Each structure stands twice: as structure tokens, then as C-alpha cells.
Backbone as ProteinMPNN parsed JSONL, in Angstrom:
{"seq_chain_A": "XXXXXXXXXXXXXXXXXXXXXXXXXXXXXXXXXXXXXXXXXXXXXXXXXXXXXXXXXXXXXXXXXXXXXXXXXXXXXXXXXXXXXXXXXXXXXXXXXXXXXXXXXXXXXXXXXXXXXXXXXXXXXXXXXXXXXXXXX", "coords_chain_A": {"N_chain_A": [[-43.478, -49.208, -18.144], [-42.539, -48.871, -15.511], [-39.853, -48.479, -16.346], [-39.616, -46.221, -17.764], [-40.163, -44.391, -15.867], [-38.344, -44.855, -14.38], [-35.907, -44.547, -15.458], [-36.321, -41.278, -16.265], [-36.071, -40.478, -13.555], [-33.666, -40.903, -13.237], [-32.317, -39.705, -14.72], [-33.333, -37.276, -14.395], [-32.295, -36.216, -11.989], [-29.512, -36.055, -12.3], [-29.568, -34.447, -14.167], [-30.045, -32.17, -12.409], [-28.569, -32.534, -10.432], [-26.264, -31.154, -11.23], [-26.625, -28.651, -11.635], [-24.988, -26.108, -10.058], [-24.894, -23.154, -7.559], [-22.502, -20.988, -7.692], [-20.028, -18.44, -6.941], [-18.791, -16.524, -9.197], [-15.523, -15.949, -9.314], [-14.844, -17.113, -6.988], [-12.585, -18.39, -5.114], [-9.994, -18.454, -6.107], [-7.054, -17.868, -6.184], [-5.127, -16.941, -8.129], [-6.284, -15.501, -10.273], [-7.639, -13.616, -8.227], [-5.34, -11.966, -7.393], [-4.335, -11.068, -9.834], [-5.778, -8.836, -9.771], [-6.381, -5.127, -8.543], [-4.824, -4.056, -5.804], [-5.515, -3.483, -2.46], [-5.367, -2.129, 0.74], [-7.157, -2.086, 3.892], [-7.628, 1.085, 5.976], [-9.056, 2.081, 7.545], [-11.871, 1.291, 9.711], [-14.503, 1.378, 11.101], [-16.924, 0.679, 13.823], [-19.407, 1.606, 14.002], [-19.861, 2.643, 11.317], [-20.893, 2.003, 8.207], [-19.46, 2.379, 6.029], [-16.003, 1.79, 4.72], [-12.594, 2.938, 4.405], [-10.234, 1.991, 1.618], [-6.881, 1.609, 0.778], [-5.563, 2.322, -2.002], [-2.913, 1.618, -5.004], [-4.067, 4.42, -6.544], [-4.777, 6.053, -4.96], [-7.411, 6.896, -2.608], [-10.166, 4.783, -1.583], [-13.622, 4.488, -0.878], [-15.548, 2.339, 0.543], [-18.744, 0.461, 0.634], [-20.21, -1.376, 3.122], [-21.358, -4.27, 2.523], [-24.549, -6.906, 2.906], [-23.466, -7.105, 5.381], [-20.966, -7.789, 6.206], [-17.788, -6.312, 6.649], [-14.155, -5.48, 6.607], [-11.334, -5.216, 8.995], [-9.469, -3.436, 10.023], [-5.926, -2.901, 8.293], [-6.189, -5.454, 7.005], [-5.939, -6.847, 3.73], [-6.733, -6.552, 0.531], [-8.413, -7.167, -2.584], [-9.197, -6.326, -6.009], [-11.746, -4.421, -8.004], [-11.102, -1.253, -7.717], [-11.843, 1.165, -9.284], [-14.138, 2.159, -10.636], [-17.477, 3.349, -9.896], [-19.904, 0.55, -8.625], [-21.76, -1.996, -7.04], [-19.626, -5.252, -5.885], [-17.533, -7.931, -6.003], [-15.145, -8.487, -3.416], [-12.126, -9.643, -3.072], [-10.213, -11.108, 0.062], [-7.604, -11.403, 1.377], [-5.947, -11.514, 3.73], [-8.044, -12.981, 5.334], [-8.939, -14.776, 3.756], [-11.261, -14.796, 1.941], [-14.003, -14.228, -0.138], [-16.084, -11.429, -0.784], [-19.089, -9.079, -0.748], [-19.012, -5.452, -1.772], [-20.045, -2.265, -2.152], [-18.497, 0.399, -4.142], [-18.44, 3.824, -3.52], [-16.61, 6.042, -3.779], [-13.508, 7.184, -4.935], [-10.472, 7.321, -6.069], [-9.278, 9.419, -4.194], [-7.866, 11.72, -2.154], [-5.885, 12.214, 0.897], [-7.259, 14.572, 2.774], [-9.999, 14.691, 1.412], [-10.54, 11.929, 1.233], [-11.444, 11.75, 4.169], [-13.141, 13.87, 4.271], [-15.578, 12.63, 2.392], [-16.176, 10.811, 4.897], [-17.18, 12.022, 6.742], [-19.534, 12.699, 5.585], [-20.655, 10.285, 4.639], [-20.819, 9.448, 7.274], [-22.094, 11.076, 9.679], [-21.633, 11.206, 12.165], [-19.928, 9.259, 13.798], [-16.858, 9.329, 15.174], [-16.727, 11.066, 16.328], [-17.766, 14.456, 17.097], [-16.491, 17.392, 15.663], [-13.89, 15.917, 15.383], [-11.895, 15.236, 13.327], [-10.849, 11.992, 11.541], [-8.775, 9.733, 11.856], [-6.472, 7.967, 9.441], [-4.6, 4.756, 9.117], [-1.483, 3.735, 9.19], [-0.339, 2.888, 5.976], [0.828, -0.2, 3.71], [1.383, 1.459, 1.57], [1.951, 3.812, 2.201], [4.164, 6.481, 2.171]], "CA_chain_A": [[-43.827, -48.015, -17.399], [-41.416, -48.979, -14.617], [-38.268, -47.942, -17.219], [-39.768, -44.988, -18.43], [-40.424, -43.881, -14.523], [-36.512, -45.014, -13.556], [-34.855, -43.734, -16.298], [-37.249, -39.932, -15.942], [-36.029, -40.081, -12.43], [-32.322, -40.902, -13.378], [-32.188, -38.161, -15.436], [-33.385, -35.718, -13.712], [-31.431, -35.989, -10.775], [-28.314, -36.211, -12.936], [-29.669, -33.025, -14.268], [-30.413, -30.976, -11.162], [-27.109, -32.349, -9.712], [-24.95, -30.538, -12.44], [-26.743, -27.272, -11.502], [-24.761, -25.458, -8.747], [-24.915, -21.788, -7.943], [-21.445, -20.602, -7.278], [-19.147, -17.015, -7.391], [-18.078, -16.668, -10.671], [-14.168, -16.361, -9.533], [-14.648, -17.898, -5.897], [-11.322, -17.812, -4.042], [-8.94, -17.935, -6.685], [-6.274, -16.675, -5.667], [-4.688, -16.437, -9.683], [-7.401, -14.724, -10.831], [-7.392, -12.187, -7.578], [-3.995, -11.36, -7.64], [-4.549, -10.301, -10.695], [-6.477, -7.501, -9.73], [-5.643, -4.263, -7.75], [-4.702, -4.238, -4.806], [-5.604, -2.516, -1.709], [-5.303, -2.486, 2.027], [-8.191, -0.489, 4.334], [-6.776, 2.022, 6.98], [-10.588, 2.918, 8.281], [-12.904, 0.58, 9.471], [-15.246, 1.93, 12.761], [-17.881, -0.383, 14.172], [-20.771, 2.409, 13.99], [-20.302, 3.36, 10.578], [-21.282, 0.915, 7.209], [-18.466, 2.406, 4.954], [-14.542, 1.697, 5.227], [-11.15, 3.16, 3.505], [-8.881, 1.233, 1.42], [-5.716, 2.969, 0.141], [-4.711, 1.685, -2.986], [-1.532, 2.643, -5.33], [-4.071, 5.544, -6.939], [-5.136, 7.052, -3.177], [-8.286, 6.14, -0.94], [-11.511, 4.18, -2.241], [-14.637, 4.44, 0.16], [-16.384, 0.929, 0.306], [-19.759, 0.615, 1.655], [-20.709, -2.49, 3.602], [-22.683, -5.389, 1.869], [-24.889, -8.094, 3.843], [-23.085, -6.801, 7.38], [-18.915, -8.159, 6.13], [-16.623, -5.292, 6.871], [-13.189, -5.927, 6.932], [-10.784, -4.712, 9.719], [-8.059, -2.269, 10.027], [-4.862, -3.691, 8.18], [-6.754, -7.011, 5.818], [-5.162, -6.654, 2.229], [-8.04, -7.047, -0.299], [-7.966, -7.451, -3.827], [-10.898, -6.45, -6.719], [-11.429, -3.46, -8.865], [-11.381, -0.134, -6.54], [-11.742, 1.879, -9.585], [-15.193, 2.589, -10.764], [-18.899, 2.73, -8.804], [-20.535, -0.452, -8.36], [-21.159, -3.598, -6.895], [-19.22, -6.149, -6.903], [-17.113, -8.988, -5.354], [-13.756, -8.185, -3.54], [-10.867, -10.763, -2.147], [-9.697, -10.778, 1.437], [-6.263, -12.129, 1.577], [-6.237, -11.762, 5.208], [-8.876, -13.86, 6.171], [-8.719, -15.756, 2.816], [-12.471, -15.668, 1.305], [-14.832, -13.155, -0.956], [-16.985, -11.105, -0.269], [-19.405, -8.405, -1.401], [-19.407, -4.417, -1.415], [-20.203, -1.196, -3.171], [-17.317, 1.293, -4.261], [-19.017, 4.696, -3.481], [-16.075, 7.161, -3.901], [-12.087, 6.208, -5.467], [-9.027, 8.293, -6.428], [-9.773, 10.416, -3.547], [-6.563, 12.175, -1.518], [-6.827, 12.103, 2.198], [-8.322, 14.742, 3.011], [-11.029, 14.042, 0.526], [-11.767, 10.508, 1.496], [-11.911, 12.016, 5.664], [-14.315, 14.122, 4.293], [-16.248, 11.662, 2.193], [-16.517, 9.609, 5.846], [-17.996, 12.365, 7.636], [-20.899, 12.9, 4.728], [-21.504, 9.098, 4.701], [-20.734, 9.015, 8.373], [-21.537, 12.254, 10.294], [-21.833, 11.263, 13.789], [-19.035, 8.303, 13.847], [-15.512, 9.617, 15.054], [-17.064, 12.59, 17.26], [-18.202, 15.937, 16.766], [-15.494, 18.322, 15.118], [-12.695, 15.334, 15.146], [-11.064, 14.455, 12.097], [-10.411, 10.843, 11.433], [-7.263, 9.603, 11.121], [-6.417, 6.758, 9.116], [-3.599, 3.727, 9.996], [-0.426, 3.56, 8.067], [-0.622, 1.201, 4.968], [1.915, -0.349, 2.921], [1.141, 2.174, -0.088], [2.228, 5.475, 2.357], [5.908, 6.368, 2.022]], "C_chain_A": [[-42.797, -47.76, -16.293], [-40.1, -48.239, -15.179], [-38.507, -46.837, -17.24], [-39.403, -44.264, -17.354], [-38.536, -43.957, -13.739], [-36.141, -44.408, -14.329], [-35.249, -42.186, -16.328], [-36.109, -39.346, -14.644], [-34.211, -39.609, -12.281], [-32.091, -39.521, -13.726], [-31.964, -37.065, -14.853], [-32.658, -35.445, -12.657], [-30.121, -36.028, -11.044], [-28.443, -34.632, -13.511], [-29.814, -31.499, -13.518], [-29.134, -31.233, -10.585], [-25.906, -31.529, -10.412], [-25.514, -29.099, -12.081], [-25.786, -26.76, -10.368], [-24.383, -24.198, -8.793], [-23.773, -21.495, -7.301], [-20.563, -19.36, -8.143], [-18.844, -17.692, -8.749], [-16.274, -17.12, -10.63], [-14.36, -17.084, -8.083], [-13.318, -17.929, -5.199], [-10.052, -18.375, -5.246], [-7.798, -17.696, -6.921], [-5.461, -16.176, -7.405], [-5.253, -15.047, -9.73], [-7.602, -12.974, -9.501], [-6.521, -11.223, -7.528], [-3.838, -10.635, -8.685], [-4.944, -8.951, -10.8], [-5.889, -6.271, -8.764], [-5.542, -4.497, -6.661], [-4.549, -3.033, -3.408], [-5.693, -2.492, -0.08], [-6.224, -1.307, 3.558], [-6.969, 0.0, 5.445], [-7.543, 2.538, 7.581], [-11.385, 1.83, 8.196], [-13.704, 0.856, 11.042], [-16.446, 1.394, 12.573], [-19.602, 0.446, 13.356], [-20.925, 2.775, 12.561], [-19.982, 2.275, 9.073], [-19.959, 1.089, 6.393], [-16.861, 2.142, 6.218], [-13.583, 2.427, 4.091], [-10.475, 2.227, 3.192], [-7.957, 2.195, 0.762], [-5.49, 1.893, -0.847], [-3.67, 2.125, -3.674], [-2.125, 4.527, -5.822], [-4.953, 6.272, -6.002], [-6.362, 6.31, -2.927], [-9.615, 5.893, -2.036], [-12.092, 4.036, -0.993], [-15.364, 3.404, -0.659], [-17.531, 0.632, 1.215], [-19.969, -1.084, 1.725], [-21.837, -3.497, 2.889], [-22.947, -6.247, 2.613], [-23.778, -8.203, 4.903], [-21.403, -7.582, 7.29], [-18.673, -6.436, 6.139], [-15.141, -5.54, 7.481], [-12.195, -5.073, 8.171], [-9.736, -3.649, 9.301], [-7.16, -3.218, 9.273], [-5.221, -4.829, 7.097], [-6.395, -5.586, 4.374], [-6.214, -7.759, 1.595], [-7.545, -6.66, -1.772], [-9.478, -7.402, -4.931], [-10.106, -5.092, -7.644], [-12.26, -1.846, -8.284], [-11.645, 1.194, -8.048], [-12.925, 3.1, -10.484], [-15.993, 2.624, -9.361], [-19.191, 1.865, -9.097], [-20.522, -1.312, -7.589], [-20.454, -4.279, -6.944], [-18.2, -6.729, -5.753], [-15.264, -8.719, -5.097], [-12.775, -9.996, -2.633], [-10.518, -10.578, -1.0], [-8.79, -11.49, 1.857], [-6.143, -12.428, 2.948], [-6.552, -12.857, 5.762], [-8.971, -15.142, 5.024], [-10.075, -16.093, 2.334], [-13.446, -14.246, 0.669], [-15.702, -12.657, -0.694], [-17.501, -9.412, -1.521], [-19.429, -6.596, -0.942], [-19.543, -3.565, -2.502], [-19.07, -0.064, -2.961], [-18.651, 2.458, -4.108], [-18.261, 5.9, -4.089], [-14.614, 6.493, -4.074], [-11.441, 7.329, -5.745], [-9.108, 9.301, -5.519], [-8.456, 10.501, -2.838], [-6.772, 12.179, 0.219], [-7.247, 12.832, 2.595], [-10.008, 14.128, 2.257], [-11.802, 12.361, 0.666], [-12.024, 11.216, 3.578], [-13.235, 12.71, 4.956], [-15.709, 13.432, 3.543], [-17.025, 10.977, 3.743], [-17.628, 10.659, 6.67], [-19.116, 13.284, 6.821], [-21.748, 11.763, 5.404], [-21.763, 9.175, 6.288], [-20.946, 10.143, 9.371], [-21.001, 12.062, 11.685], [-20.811, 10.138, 14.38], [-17.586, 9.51, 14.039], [-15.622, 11.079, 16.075], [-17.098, 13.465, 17.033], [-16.816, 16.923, 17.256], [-14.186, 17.669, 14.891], [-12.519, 14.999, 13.843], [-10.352, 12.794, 12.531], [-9.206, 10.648, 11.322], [-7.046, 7.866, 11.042], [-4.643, 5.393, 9.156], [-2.941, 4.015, 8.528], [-0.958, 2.475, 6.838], [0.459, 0.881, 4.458], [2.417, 0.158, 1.813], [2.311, 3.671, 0.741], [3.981, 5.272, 2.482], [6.179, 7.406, 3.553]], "O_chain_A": [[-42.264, -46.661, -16.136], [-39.419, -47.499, -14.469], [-37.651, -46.12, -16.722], [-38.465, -43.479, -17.497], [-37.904, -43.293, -12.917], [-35.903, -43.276, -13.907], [-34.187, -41.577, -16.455], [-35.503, -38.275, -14.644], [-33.643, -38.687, -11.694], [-31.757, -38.528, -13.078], [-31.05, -36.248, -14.74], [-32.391, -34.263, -12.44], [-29.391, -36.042, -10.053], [-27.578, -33.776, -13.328], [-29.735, -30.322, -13.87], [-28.496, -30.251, -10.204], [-24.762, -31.416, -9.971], [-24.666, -28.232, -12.292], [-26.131, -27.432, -9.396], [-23.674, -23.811, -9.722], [-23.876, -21.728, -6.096], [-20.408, -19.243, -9.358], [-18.717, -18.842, -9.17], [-15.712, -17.982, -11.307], [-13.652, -18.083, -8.201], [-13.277, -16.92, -4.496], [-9.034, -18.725, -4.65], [-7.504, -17.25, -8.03], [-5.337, -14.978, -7.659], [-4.853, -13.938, -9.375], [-7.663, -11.781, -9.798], [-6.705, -10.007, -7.584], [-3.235, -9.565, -8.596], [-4.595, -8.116, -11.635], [-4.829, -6.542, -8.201], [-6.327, -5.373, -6.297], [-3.782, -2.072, -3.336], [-6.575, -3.312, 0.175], [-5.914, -0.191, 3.975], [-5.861, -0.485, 5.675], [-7.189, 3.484, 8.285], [-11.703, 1.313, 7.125], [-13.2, 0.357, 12.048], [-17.07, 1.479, 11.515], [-20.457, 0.019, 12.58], [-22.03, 3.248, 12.293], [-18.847, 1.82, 8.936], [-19.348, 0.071, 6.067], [-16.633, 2.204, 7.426], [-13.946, 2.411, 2.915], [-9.996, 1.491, 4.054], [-8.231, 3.309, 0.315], [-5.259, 0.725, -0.534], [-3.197, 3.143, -3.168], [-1.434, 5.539, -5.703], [-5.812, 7.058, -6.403], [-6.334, 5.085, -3.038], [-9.942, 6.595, -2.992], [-11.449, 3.585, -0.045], [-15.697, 3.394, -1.844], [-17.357, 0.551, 2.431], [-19.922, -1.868, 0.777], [-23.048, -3.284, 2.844], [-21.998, -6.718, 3.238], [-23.272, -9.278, 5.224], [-20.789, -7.862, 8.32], [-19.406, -5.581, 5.642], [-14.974, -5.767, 8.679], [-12.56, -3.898, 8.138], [-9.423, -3.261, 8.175], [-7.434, -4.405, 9.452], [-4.332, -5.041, 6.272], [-6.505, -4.376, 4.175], [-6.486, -8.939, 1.817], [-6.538, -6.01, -2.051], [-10.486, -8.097, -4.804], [-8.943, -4.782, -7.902], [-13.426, -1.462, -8.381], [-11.59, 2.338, -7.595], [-12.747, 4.269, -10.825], [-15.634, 2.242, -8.247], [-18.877, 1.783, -10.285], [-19.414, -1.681, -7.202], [-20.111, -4.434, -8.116], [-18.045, -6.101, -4.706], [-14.379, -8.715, -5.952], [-13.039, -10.955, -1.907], [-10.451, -9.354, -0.883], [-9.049, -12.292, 2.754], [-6.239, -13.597, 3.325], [-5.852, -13.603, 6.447], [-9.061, -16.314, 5.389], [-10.372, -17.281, 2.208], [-13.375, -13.22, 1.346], [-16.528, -13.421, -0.195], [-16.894, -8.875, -2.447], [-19.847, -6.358, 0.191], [-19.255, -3.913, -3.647], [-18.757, 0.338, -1.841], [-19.765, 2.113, -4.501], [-18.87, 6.719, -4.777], [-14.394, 5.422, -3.509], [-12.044, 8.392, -5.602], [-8.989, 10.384, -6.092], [-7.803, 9.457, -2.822], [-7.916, 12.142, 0.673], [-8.162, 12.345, 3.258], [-10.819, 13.308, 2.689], [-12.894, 11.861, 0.395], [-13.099, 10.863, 4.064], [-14.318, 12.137, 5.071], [-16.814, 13.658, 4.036], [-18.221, 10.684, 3.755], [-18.691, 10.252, 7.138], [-19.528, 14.357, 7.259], [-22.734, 11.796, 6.141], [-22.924, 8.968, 6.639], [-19.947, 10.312, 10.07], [-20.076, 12.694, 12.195], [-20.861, 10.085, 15.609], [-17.344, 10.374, 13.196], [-14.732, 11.866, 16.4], [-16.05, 13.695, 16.43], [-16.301, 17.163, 18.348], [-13.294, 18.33, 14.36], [-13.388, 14.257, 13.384], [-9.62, 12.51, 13.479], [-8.512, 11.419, 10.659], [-7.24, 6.95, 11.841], [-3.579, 6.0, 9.276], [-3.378, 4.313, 7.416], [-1.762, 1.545, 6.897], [1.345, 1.706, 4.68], [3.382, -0.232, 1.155], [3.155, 4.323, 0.125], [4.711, 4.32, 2.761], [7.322, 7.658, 3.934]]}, "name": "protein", "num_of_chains": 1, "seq": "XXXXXXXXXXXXXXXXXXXXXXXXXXXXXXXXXXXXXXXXXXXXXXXXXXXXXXXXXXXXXXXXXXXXXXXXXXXXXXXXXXXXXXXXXXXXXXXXXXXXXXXXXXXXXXXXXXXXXXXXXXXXXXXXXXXXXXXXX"}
């Protein structure tokens, strides 16, 4: 009874230790690099979404579980549909989650995107203006 009860116990804890819940790509960096690449140029405290510019113009990224990256951080994912989904942050060096809302957009078109999502961020009748990136010529 003793064996049955040790070896049960072995087991199982050999079996629960092999479980672990972890990102699918996790930091990567291969595997990120791989992907597009994009660098924000809009990120304001008061308001959930940010701009990244990538090579095919401005992707609006809405905030997941309260990460928002700064002005300037060079991120890495797939800016080119809607969804969910898990981007890179070269910058700071670690993954994180947001939702694409709006992509291939020109600049006006992502300013005005910001002041849909965002009316009251950036002050009444100002236009945003977004930071150089390494994409603008």
C-alpha cells in the first residue's frame, strides 16, 4: 500500500511539474525579428490607444492590462489586421499584449482616428502631432 501511495505521489508531481503555462513565442528575439516592425510616435498618459508607424503608415494600438509603450520603443508583431494579440518591445526587451484597432492609415487619418478613440486628450480643437520615426523621410 505504501508503494502504490509513493509511486501515485511520484507520478503525479512529475506530472504537474511538466505542465507550465507560458507565451507561445516568449522573448525570442529570432522569431520577433521576424515580424514587422514598428516604432510608436503617440503615446499620451490620458488616453488607452497609441500610434506606431510602420513601413505601410500608422497602426492605432489600444492598451491591454494597463502596458503602453512610450514615445520612441521599437516593437515588433503583426500591425496588419484587427485583433488581439502579443507584440515585442525591443526597447525595454519583453512582450506584451494589445489590440490593433485601425492600420494602413496616413497621418491625417490615424490623428483623426485618436480624436474618435480619444476626444478630450490633446485639447479642444488641437491637432496632435506625432514624433519623428525612423520610417519618415
Amino acid at each position: 500500500m505504501k508503494k502504490i501511495f509513493t509511486l501515485s505521489v511520484i507520478f503525479i508531481t512529475v506530472f504537474l511539474s511538466s505542465c507550465v503555462k507560458d507565451s507561445h513565442y516568449g522573448t525570442n528575439e529570432n522569431y520577433w525579428l521576424s515580424k514587422d516592425r514598428g516604432e510608436v510616435v503617440y503615446s499620451d498618459t490620458y488616453c488607452s490607444y497609441y500610434v506606431v508607424e510602420t513601413i505601410n503608415g500608422y497602426t492605432i494600438i489600444r492598451t491591454y492590462s494597463g502596458y503602453k509603450p512610450s514615445d520612441g520603443n521599437v516593437i515588433y508583431g503583426d500591425f496588419n489586421y484587427r485583433s488581439t494579440r502579443e507584440f515585442y518591445n525591443r526597447t525595454s526587451g519583453f512582450v506584451f499584449t494589445g489590440t490593433v484597432t485601425d492600420y494602413w492609415l496616413s497621418y491625417t487619418e490615424a490623428q483623426d482616428a485618436l480624436d474618435y478613440y480619444c476626444p478630450l486628450a490633446g485639447g479642444k480643437g488641437q491637432k496632435r502631432v506625432f514624433s519623428k520615426s525612423s520610417f519618415s523621410k
